[in-house]
Tab-separated table of C-alpha atoms and ligand atoms in Angstrom:
chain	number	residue	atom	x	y	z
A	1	UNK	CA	-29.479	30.137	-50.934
A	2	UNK	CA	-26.572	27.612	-50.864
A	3	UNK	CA	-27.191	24.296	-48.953
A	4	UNK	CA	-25.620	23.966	-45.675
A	5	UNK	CA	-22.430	21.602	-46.048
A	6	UNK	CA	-23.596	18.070	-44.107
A	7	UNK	CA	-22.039	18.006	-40.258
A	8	UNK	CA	-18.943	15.375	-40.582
A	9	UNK	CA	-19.246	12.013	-38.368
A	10	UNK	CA	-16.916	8.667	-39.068
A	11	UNK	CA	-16.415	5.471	-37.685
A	12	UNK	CA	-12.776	4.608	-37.413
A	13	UNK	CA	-11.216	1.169	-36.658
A	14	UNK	CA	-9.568	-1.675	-38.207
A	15	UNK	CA	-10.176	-3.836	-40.239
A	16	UNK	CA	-13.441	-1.075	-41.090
A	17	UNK	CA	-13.717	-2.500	-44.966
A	18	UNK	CA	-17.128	-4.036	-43.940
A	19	UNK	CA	-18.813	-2.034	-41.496
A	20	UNK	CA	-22.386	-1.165	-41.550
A	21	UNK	CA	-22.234	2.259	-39.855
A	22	UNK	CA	-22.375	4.527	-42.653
A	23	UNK	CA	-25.708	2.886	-43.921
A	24	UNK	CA	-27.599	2.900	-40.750
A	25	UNK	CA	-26.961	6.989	-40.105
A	26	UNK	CA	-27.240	7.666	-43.235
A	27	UNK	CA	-30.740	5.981	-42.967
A	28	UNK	CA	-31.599	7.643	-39.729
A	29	UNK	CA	-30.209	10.930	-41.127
A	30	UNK	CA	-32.880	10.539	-43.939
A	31	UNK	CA	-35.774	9.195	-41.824
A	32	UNK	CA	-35.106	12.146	-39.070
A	33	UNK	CA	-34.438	14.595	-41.748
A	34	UNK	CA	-30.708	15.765	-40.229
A	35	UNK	CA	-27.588	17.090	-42.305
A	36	UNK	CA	-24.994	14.673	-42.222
A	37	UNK	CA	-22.060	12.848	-43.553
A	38	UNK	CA	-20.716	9.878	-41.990
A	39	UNK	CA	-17.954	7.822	-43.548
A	40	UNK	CA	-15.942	4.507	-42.837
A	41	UNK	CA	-12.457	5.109	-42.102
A	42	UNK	CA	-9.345	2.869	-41.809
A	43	UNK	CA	-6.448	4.343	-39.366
A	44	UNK	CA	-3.193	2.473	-38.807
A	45	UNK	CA	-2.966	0.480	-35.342
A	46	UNK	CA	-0.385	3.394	-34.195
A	47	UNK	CA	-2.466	6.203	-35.940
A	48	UNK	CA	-5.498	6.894	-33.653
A	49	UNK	CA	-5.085	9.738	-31.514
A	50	UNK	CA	-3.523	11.479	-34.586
A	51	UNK	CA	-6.770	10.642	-36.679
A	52	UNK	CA	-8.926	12.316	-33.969
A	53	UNK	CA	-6.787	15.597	-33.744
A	54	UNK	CA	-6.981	15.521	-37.600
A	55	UNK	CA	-10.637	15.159	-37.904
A	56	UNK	CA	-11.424	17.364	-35.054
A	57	UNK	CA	-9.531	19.992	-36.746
A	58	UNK	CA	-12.098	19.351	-39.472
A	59	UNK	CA	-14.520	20.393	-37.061
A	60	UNK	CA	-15.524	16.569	-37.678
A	61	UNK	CA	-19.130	16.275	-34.709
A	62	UNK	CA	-18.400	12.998	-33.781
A	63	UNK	CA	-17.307	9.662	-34.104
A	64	UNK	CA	-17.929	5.693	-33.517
A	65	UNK	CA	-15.139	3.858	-32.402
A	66	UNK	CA	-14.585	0.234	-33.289
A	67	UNK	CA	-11.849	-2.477	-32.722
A	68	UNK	CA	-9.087	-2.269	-31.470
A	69	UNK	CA	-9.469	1.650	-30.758
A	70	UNK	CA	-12.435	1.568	-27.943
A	71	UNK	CA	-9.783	1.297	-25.003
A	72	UNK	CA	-7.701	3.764	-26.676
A	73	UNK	CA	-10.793	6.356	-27.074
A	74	UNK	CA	-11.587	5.853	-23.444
A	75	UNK	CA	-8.117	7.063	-22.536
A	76	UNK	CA	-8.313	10.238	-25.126
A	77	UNK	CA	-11.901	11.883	-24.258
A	78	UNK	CA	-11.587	14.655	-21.938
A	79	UNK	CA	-15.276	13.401	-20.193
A	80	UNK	CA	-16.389	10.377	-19.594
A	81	UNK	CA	-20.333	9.077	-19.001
A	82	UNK	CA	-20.723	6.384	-16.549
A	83	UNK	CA	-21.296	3.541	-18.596
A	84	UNK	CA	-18.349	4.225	-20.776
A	85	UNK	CA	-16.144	4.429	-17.612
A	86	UNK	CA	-17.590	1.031	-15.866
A	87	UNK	CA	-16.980	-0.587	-19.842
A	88	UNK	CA	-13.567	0.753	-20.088
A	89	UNK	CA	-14.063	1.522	-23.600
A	90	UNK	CA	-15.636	3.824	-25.724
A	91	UNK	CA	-17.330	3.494	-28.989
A	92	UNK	CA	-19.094	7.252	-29.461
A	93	UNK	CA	-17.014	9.776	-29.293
A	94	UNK	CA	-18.690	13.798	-29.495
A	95	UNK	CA	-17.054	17.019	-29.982
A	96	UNK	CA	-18.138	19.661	-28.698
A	97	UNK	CA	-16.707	22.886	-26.826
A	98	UNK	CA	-13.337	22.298	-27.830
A	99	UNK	CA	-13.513	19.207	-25.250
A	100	UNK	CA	-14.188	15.296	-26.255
A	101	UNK	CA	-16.478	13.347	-24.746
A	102	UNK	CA	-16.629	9.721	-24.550
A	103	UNK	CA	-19.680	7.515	-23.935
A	104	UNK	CA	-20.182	3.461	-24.711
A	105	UNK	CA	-23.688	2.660	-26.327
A	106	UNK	CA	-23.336	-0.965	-27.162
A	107	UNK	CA	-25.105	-2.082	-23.656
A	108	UNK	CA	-27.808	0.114	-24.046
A	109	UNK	CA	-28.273	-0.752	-28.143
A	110	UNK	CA	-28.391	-4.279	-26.383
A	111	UNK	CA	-30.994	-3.402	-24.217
A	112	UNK	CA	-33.167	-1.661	-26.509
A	113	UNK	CA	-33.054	-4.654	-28.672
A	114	UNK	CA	-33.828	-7.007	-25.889
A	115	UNK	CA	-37.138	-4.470	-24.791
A	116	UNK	CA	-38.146	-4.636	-29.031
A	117	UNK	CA	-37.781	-7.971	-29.036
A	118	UNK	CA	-40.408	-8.150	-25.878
A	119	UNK	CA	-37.483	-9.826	-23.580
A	120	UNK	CA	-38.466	-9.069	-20.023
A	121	UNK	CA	-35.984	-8.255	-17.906
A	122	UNK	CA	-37.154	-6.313	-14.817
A	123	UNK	CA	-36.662	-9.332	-11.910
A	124	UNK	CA	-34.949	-12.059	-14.763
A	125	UNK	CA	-32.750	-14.599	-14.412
A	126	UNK	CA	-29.602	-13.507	-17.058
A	127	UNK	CA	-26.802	-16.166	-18.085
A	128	UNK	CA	-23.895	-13.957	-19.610
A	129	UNK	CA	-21.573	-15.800	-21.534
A	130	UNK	CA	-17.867	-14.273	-21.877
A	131	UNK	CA	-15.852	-11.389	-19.969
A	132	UNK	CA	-14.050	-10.022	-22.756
A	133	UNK	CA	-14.954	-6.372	-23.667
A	134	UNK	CA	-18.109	-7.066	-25.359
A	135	UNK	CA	-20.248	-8.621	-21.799
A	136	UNK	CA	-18.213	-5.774	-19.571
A	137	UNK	CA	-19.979	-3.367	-22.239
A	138	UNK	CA	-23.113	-4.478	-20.863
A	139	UNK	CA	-23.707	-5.238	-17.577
A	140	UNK	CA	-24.296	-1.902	-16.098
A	141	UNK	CA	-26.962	-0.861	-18.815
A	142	UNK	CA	-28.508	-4.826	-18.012
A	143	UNK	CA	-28.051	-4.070	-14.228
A	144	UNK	CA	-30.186	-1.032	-14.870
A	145	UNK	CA	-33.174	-3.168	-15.902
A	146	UNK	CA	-33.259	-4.500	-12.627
A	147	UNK	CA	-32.748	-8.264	-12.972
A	148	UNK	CA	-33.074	-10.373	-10.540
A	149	UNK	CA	-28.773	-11.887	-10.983
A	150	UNK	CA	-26.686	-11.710	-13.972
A	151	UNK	CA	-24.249	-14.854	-13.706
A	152	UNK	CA	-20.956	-14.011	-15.722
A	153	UNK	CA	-19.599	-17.724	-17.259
A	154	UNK	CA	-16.404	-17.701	-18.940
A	155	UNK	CA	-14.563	-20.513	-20.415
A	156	UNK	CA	-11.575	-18.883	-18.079
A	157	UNK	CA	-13.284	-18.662	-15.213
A	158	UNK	CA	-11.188	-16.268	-13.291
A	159	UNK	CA	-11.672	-13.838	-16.012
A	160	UNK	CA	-15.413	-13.839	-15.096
A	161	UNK	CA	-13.980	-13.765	-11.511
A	162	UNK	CA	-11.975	-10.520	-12.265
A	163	UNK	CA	-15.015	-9.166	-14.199
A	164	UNK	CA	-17.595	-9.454	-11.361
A	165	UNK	CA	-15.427	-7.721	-8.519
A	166	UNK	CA	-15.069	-4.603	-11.014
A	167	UNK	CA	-18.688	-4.237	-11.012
A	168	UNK	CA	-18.815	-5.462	-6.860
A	169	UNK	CA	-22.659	-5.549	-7.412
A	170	UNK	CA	-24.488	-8.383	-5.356
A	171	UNK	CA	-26.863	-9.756	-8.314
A	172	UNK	CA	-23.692	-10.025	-11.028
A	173	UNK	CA	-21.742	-13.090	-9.680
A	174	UNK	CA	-18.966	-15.631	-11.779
A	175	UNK	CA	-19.190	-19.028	-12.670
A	176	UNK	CA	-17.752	-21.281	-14.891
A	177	UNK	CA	-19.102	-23.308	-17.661
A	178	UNK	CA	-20.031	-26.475	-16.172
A	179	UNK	CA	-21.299	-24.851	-13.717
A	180	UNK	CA	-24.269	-23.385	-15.140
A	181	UNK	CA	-25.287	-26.973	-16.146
A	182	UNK	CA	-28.002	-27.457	-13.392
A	183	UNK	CA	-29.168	-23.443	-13.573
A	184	UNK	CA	-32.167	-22.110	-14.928
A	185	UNK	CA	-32.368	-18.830	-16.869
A	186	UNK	CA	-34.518	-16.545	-18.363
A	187	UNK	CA	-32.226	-14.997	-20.538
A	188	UNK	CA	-28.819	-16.336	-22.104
A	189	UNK	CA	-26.397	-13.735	-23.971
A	190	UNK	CA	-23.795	-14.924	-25.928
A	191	UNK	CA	-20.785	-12.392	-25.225
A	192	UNK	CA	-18.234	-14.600	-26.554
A	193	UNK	CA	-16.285	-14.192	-29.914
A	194	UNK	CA	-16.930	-17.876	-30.422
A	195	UNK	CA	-19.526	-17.185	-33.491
A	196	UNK	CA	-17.491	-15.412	-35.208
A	197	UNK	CA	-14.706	-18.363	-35.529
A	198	UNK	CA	-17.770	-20.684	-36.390
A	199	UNK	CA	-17.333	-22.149	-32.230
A	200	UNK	CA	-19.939	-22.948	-29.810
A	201	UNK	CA	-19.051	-21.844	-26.296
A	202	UNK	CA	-19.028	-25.278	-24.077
A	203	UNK	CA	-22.009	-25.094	-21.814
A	204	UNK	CA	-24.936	-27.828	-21.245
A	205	UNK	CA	-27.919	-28.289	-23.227
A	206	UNK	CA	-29.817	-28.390	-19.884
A	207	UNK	CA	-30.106	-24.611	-19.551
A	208	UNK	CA	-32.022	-24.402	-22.555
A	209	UNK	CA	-36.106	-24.664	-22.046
A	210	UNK	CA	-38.846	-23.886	-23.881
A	211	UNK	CA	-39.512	-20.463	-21.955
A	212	UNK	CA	-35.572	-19.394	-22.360
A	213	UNK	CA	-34.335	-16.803	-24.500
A	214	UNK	CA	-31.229	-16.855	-25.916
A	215	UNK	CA	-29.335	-13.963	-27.931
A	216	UNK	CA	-26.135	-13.939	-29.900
A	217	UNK	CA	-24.336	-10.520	-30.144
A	218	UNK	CA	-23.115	-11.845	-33.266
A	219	UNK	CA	-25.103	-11.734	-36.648
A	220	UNK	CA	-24.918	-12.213	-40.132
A	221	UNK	CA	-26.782	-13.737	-42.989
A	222	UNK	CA	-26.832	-17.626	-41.353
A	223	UNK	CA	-27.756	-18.054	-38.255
A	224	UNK	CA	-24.930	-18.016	-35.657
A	225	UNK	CA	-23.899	-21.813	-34.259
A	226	UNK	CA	-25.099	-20.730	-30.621
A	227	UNK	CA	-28.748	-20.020	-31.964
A	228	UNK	CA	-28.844	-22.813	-34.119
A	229	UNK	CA	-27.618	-25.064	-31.134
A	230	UNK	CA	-30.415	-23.394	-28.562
A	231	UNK	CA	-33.198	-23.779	-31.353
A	232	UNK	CA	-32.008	-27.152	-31.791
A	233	UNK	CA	-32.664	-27.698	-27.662
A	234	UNK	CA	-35.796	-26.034	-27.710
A	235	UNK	CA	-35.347	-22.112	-26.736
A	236	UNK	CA	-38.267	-20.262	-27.270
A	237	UNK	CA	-36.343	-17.337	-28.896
A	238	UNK	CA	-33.379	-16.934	-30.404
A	239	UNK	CA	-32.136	-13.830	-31.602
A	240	UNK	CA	-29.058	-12.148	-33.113
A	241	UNK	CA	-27.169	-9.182	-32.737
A	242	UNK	CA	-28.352	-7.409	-35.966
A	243	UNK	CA	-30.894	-4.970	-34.073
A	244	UNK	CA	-28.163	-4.287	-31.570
A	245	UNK	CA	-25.696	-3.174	-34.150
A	246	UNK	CA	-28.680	-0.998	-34.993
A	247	UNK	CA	-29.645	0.080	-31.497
A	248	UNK	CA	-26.425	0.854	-30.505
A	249	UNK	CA	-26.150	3.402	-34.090
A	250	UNK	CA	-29.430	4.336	-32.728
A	251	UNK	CA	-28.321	6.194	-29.388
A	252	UNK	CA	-24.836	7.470	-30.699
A	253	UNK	CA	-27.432	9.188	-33.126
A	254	UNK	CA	-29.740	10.369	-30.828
A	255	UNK	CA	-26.179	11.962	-28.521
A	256	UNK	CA	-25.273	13.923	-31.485
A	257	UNK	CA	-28.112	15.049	-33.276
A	258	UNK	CA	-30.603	14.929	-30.297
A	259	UNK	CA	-33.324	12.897	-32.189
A	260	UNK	CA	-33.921	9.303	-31.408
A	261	UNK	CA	-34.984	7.467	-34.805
A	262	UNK	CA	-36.585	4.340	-35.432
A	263	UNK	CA	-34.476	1.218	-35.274
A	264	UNK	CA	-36.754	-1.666	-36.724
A	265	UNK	CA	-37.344	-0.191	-40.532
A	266	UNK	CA	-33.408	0.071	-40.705
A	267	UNK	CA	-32.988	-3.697	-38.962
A	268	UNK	CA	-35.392	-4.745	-41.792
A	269	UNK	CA	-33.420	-2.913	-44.576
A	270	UNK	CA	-29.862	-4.359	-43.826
A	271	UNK	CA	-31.205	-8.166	-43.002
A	272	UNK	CA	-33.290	-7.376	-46.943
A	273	UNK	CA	-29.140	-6.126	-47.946
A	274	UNK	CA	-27.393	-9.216	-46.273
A	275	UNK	CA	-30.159	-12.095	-47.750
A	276	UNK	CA	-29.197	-10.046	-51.507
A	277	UNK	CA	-25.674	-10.649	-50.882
B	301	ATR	P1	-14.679	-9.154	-27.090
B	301	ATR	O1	-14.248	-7.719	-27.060
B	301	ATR	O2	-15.433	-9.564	-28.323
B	301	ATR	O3	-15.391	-9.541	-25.844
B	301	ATR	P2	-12.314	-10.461	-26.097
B	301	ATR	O4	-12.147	-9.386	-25.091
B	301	ATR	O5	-11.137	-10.972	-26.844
B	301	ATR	O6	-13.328	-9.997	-27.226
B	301	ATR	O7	-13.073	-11.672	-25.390
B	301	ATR	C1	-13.474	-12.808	-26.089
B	301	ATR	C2	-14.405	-13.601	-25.196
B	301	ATR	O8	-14.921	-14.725	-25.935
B	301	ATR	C3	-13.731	-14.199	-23.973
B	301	ATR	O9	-14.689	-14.262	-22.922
B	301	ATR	C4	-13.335	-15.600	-24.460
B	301	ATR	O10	-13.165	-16.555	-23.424
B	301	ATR	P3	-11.743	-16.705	-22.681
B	301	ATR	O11	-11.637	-15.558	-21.735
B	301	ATR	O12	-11.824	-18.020	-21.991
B	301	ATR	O13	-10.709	-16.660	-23.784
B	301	ATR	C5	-14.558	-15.920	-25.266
B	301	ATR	N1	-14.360	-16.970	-26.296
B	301	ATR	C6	-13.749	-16.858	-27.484
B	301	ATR	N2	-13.818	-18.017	-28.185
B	301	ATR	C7	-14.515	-18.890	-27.411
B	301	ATR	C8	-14.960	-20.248	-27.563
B	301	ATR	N3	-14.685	-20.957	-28.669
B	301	ATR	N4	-15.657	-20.810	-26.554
B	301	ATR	C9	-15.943	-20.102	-25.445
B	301	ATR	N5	-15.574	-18.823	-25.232
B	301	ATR	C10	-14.870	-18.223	-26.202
């Protein structure tokens, strides 16, 4: 008996040269024991809607959006879930039924990381920094935790301004950065892009304690300059945005093969791949 050909899944965005996608389902493929193929691939900034008809027509399963396509993907599924529409982007895309559906799994990747990681959140006190695309990804999986307030602080502050009416929700409310200065938190998130230019977003050192946890959504091999700043206060946990890269893989995987696997083996293999680098 010939072997089955593997079902066809991709992540497209650009730049896509270093994404970790392809490694984490093909790890979960192996660990769950699923048929697949998933592959990295680069479209042109004008080319996306074209690459989806293409690889549809390949009777490609799915696929995980990245930047700058998310917004893009929200506007080209035929269904939305929820938590992709309240985002206003989408980074799993499934197709099925000659339709495409369009769901966002970064918030609840986030979450999942946070519950790992032992982070309580059911009644917490959450400091979200930014209100770019990567905090409105997730608030309403955070919301759904049932925290006690989520306070949105931008460095513009009428972007977190703009952010919190969208989700008109009592406990998510805007503030600025110097206003957070005489807050207390359970939980800070680091939303910004500021890690990934080597930057520090601009808030006080007096919002980090020793029972505060504080998580970057960034990662990499070093740790990021927010985490080394809040271990340098005194937080008493820091942690990066590896296992949500992972968790987020995790639930795209789950949508379209309808297994959940195991996150933390697959967290451990790519931090083992990043310290060989
Ligand atoms: P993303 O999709 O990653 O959220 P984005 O939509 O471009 O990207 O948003 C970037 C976010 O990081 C914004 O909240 C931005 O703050 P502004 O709205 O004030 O620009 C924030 N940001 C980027 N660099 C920063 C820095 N050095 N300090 C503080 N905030 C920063």
């Amino acid at each position: 008996m010939t072997p089955k050909n593997p079902d066809q899944y991709r992540v497209f965005g650009n730049p896509i040269e270093h994404s970790r996608s392809p490694f984490i389902h093909h790890a979960f493929a192996k660990q769950t024991n699923q048929n697949i193929d998933y592959q990295k691939k680069l479209i042109a900034l004008d080319d996306f809607s074209n690459a989806v008809t293409a690889f549809i027509k390949q009777e490609g399963r799915g696929a995980n959006i990245t930047v700058p396509f998310k917004e893009q993907a929200l506007a080209l599924a035929d269904e939305l879930s929820e938590r992709a529409r309240l985002a206003g982007a989408v980074n799993t895309l499934t197709f099925k039924n000659g339709k495409v559906f369009g769901d966002n799994t970064d918030g609840e990747g986030l979450v999942q990381d946070l519950i790992r990681n032992k982070v309580s959140l059911n009644k917490s006190k959450i400091l979200l920094l930014g209100a770019g695309g990567a905090a409105k990804g997730v608030l309403l999986p955070l919301l759904a935790q049932n925290p006690d307030s989520i306070t949105v602080a931008n460095r513009t502050q009428s972007k977190a301004e703009l952010l919190c009416q969208h989700f008109a929700d009592s406990r998510v409310t805007a503030s600025s950065f110097l206003d957070v200065a005489d807050k207390q938190f359970d939980l800070i998130i680091n939303a910004t892009s500021a890690s990934l230019s080597g930057g520090l977003p601009a808030i006080s050192e007096t919002v980090i304690n020793n029972t505060v946890t504080c998580y970057d959504m960034v990662y990499g091999n070093d740790e990021t300059p927010f985490l080394k700043w809040a271990k340098n206060q005194g937080a008493a946990k820091i942690i990066d945005g590896l296992g949500m890269l992972v968790g987020q893989a995790a639930v795209s995987f789950s949508i379209w093969r309808g297994v959940s696997p195991e996150t933390l083996p697959v967290i451990d293999e790519l931090r083992a791949s990043f310290e060989n680098e």
